């Protein structure tokens, strides 16, 4: 069964999911952000079938999150290096880690983010780069951006509490 494509939707969340919305892709990106680069390293870490790993790596290369480079000629072997776009995905992985620890780790945190210099546990927080304030539900909302279609502008003009065009409340 072919899944629906989000490529033509104006929602940046949907467009992002078009490239990394499958859980194996996010876990591959997690591992790449932790320094893994080779097929066998990803396979050992994830326990994923080789054909599925090949498909996911190819999709991440096609999406511009990873770059495939030859590291051995005979037999040909490739490594997968994070691109700038891939490195920018770090904040998504850190946010998922914090959210998972907060809501789905009844036994406690199995992975944390630490300050590289001090070793102290960091507390991931999404901050507005302009005001320096934490981005939370009460102080911020979604709004139509400069490239928004008329449909998106109408949606956000009437929905002052945020959300996105895919929300059931908008239908």
CSV table of C-alpha atoms in Angstrom, one decimal:
chain,number,residue,atom,x,y,z
A,1,UNK,CA,0.0,0.0,0.0
A,2,UNK,CA,1.5,3.3,-1.1
A,3,UNK,CA,1.4,6.0,1.5
A,4,UNK,CA,0.1,9.5,0.9
A,5,UNK,CA,2.7,12.1,0.0
A,6,UNK,CA,3.0,15.3,2.0
A,7,UNK,CA,5.3,17.0,-0.5
A,8,UNK,CA,2.6,19.4,-1.9
A,9,UNK,CA,1.2,20.5,1.5
A,10,UNK,CA,2.2,23.9,2.7
A,11,UNK,CA,2.7,22.8,6.2
A,12,UNK,CA,6.4,22.6,7.1
A,13,UNK,CA,5.7,19.8,9.6
A,14,UNK,CA,4.1,17.7,6.8
A,15,UNK,CA,7.0,18.5,4.4
A,16,UNK,CA,9.5,17.5,7.1
A,17,UNK,CA,7.7,14.3,7.7
A,18,UNK,CA,7.8,13.5,4.0
A,19,UNK,CA,11.5,13.0,4.5
A,20,UNK,CA,11.9,11.6,8.0
A,21,UNK,CA,8.4,10.6,9.1
A,22,UNK,CA,9.2,6.9,9.1
A,23,UNK,CA,10.6,5.7,12.5
A,24,UNK,CA,13.6,3.9,11.0
A,25,UNK,CA,14.7,7.2,9.3
A,26,UNK,CA,14.5,9.1,12.6
A,27,UNK,CA,16.6,6.3,14.4
A,28,UNK,CA,19.1,6.3,11.6
A,29,UNK,CA,19.4,10.1,12.0
A,30,UNK,CA,19.8,9.7,15.7
A,31,UNK,CA,22.7,7.3,15.1
A,32,UNK,CA,24.3,9.5,12.5
A,33,UNK,CA,24.1,12.4,14.9
A,34,UNK,CA,25.9,10.1,17.4
A,35,UNK,CA,28.8,9.5,14.9
A,36,UNK,CA,27.8,6.3,13.1
A,37,UNK,CA,28.5,6.5,9.4
A,38,UNK,CA,28.8,3.0,8.0
A,39,UNK,CA,26.1,0.6,6.9
A,40,UNK,CA,27.2,-2.2,9.2
A,41,UNK,CA,27.2,0.2,12.2
A,42,UNK,CA,23.7,1.3,11.5
A,43,UNK,CA,22.6,-2.3,11.0
A,44,UNK,CA,24.2,-3.4,14.3
A,45,UNK,CA,22.8,-0.5,16.2
A,46,UNK,CA,19.2,-0.8,14.9
A,47,UNK,CA,18.8,-4.5,14.1
A,48,UNK,CA,17.1,-3.5,10.9
A,49,UNK,CA,16.9,-5.8,7.8
A,50,UNK,CA,19.5,-4.9,5.2
A,51,UNK,CA,17.0,-4.2,2.4
A,52,UNK,CA,15.0,-1.8,4.7
A,53,UNK,CA,18.2,0.0,5.8
A,54,UNK,CA,19.3,0.4,2.2
A,55,UNK,CA,15.9,2.0,1.3
A,56,UNK,CA,16.0,4.3,4.3
A,57,UNK,CA,19.6,5.4,3.7
A,58,UNK,CA,18.8,6.1,0.0
A,59,UNK,CA,15.8,8.1,1.0
A,60,UNK,CA,17.8,10.2,3.5
A,61,UNK,CA,20.5,10.8,0.8
A,62,UNK,CA,17.8,11.8,-1.7
A,63,UNK,CA,16.3,14.2,0.9
A,64,UNK,CA,19.7,15.8,1.4
A,65,UNK,CA,20.1,14.8,5.1
A,66,UNK,CA,23.0,12.4,4.4
A,67,UNK,CA,25.7,12.3,1.8
A,68,UNK,CA,27.0,9.0,0.5
A,69,UNK,CA,30.8,8.8,0.1
A,70,UNK,CA,33.0,5.9,-1.0
A,71,UNK,CA,35.5,4.8,1.7
A,72,UNK,CA,36.6,1.6,0.1
A,73,UNK,CA,36.9,0.7,-3.6
A,74,UNK,CA,37.1,-3.1,-3.6
A,75,UNK,CA,34.6,-4.2,-2.7
A,76,UNK,CA,32.8,-0.8,-2.9
A,77,UNK,CA,31.8,0.5,0.5
A,78,UNK,CA,30.1,3.7,1.4
A,79,UNK,CA,29.8,5.8,4.5
A,80,UNK,CA,26.9,8.2,5.2
A,81,UNK,CA,27.9,11.7,6.3
A,82,UNK,CA,25.5,14.2,7.8
A,83,UNK,CA,24.9,17.3,5.6
A,84,UNK,CA,24.1,20.7,7.0
A,85,UNK,CA,20.4,19.8,6.6
A,86,UNK,CA,21.1,16.6,8.5
A,87,UNK,CA,23.0,18.4,11.3
A,88,UNK,CA,20.0,20.8,11.6
A,89,UNK,CA,17.9,17.7,12.5
A,90,UNK,CA,19.7,17.5,15.9
A,91,UNK,CA,17.2,19.8,17.6
A,92,UNK,CA,14.4,17.5,16.5
A,93,UNK,CA,16.1,14.4,17.9
A,94,UNK,CA,16.9,16.2,21.2
A,95,UNK,CA,13.3,17.3,21.5
A,96,UNK,CA,12.1,13.8,20.9
A,97,UNK,CA,14.6,12.5,23.5
A,98,UNK,CA,13.3,15.0,26.1
A,99,UNK,CA,9.7,14.3,25.3
A,100,UNK,CA,10.2,10.5,25.5
A,101,UNK,CA,12.0,10.8,28.8
A,102,UNK,CA,9.3,13.1,30.2
A,103,UNK,CA,6.3,11.0,29.1
A,104,UNK,CA,7.4,7.4,28.2
A,105,UNK,CA,10.2,6.4,30.6
A,106,UNK,CA,8.5,5.1,33.8
A,107,UNK,CA,11.7,3.4,34.7
A,108,UNK,CA,13.7,6.6,34.5
A,109,UNK,CA,15.9,8.3,31.8
A,110,UNK,CA,18.0,5.8,29.9
A,111,UNK,CA,19.6,8.5,27.7
A,112,UNK,CA,20.2,12.1,28.6
A,113,UNK,CA,21.9,15.2,27.1
A,114,UNK,CA,24.9,16.4,29.0
A,115,UNK,CA,27.1,19.4,28.7
A,116,UNK,CA,30.3,18.3,26.9
A,117,UNK,CA,32.6,20.3,29.2
A,118,UNK,CA,31.0,19.7,32.6
A,119,UNK,CA,29.2,16.4,32.1
A,120,UNK,CA,26.2,17.9,33.9
A,121,UNK,CA,22.8,16.9,32.6
A,122,UNK,CA,21.2,19.5,30.3
A,123,UNK,CA,17.5,20.2,30.2
A,124,UNK,CA,16.5,20.6,26.6
A,125,UNK,CA,14.2,23.6,26.0
A,126,UNK,CA,13.0,25.3,22.9
A,127,UNK,CA,13.8,29.0,23.0
A,128,UNK,CA,12.8,31.9,20.8
A,129,UNK,CA,16.0,33.3,19.3
A,130,UNK,CA,14.6,36.8,19.2
A,131,UNK,CA,13.2,37.3,22.7
A,132,UNK,CA,15.1,34.5,24.5
A,133,UNK,CA,11.8,33.3,26.0
A,134,UNK,CA,10.9,29.6,26.1
A,135,UNK,CA,8.4,28.7,23.4
A,136,UNK,CA,5.4,27.3,25.2
A,137,UNK,CA,1.7,27.0,24.5
A,138,UNK,CA,0.7,30.0,26.4
A,139,UNK,CA,3.1,32.6,25.0
A,140,UNK,CA,3.3,31.6,21.3
A,141,UNK,CA,1.0,30.5,18.5
A,142,UNK,CA,1.2,29.4,14.9
A,143,UNK,CA,0.6,32.1,12.3
A,144,UNK,CA,0.6,32.3,8.5
A,145,UNK,CA,4.1,33.0,7.1
A,146,UNK,CA,5.1,35.2,4.2
A,147,UNK,CA,4.9,32.4,1.7
A,148,UNK,CA,1.5,31.1,2.9
A,149,UNK,CA,-1.3,30.4,0.5
A,150,UNK,CA,-4.6,32.1,0.7
A,151,UNK,CA,-6.1,29.0,2.3
A,152,UNK,CA,-3.5,28.9,5.0
A,153,UNK,CA,-3.9,32.7,5.6
A,154,UNK,CA,-7.6,32.3,6.0
A,155,UNK,CA,-7.2,29.3,8.4
A,156,UNK,CA,-4.8,31.2,10.7
A,157,UNK,CA,-6.8,34.4,10.5
A,158,UNK,CA,-9.7,32.6,12.2
A,159,UNK,CA,-7.8,30.3,14.4
A,160,UNK,CA,-6.0,32.7,16.8
A,161,UNK,CA,-5.0,29.9,19.3
A,162,UNK,CA,-2.6,28.2,16.8
A,163,UNK,CA,-2.8,24.8,15.2
A,164,UNK,CA,-2.3,23.9,11.6
A,165,UNK,CA,-4.5,23.3,8.5
A,166,UNK,CA,-4.6,19.6,9.1
A,167,UNK,CA,-6.2,19.9,12.5
A,168,UNK,CA,-9.7,18.4,12.8
A,169,UNK,CA,-10.9,21.7,14.3
A,170,UNK,CA,-10.1,23.4,11.1
A,171,UNK,CA,-12.3,21.1,9.0
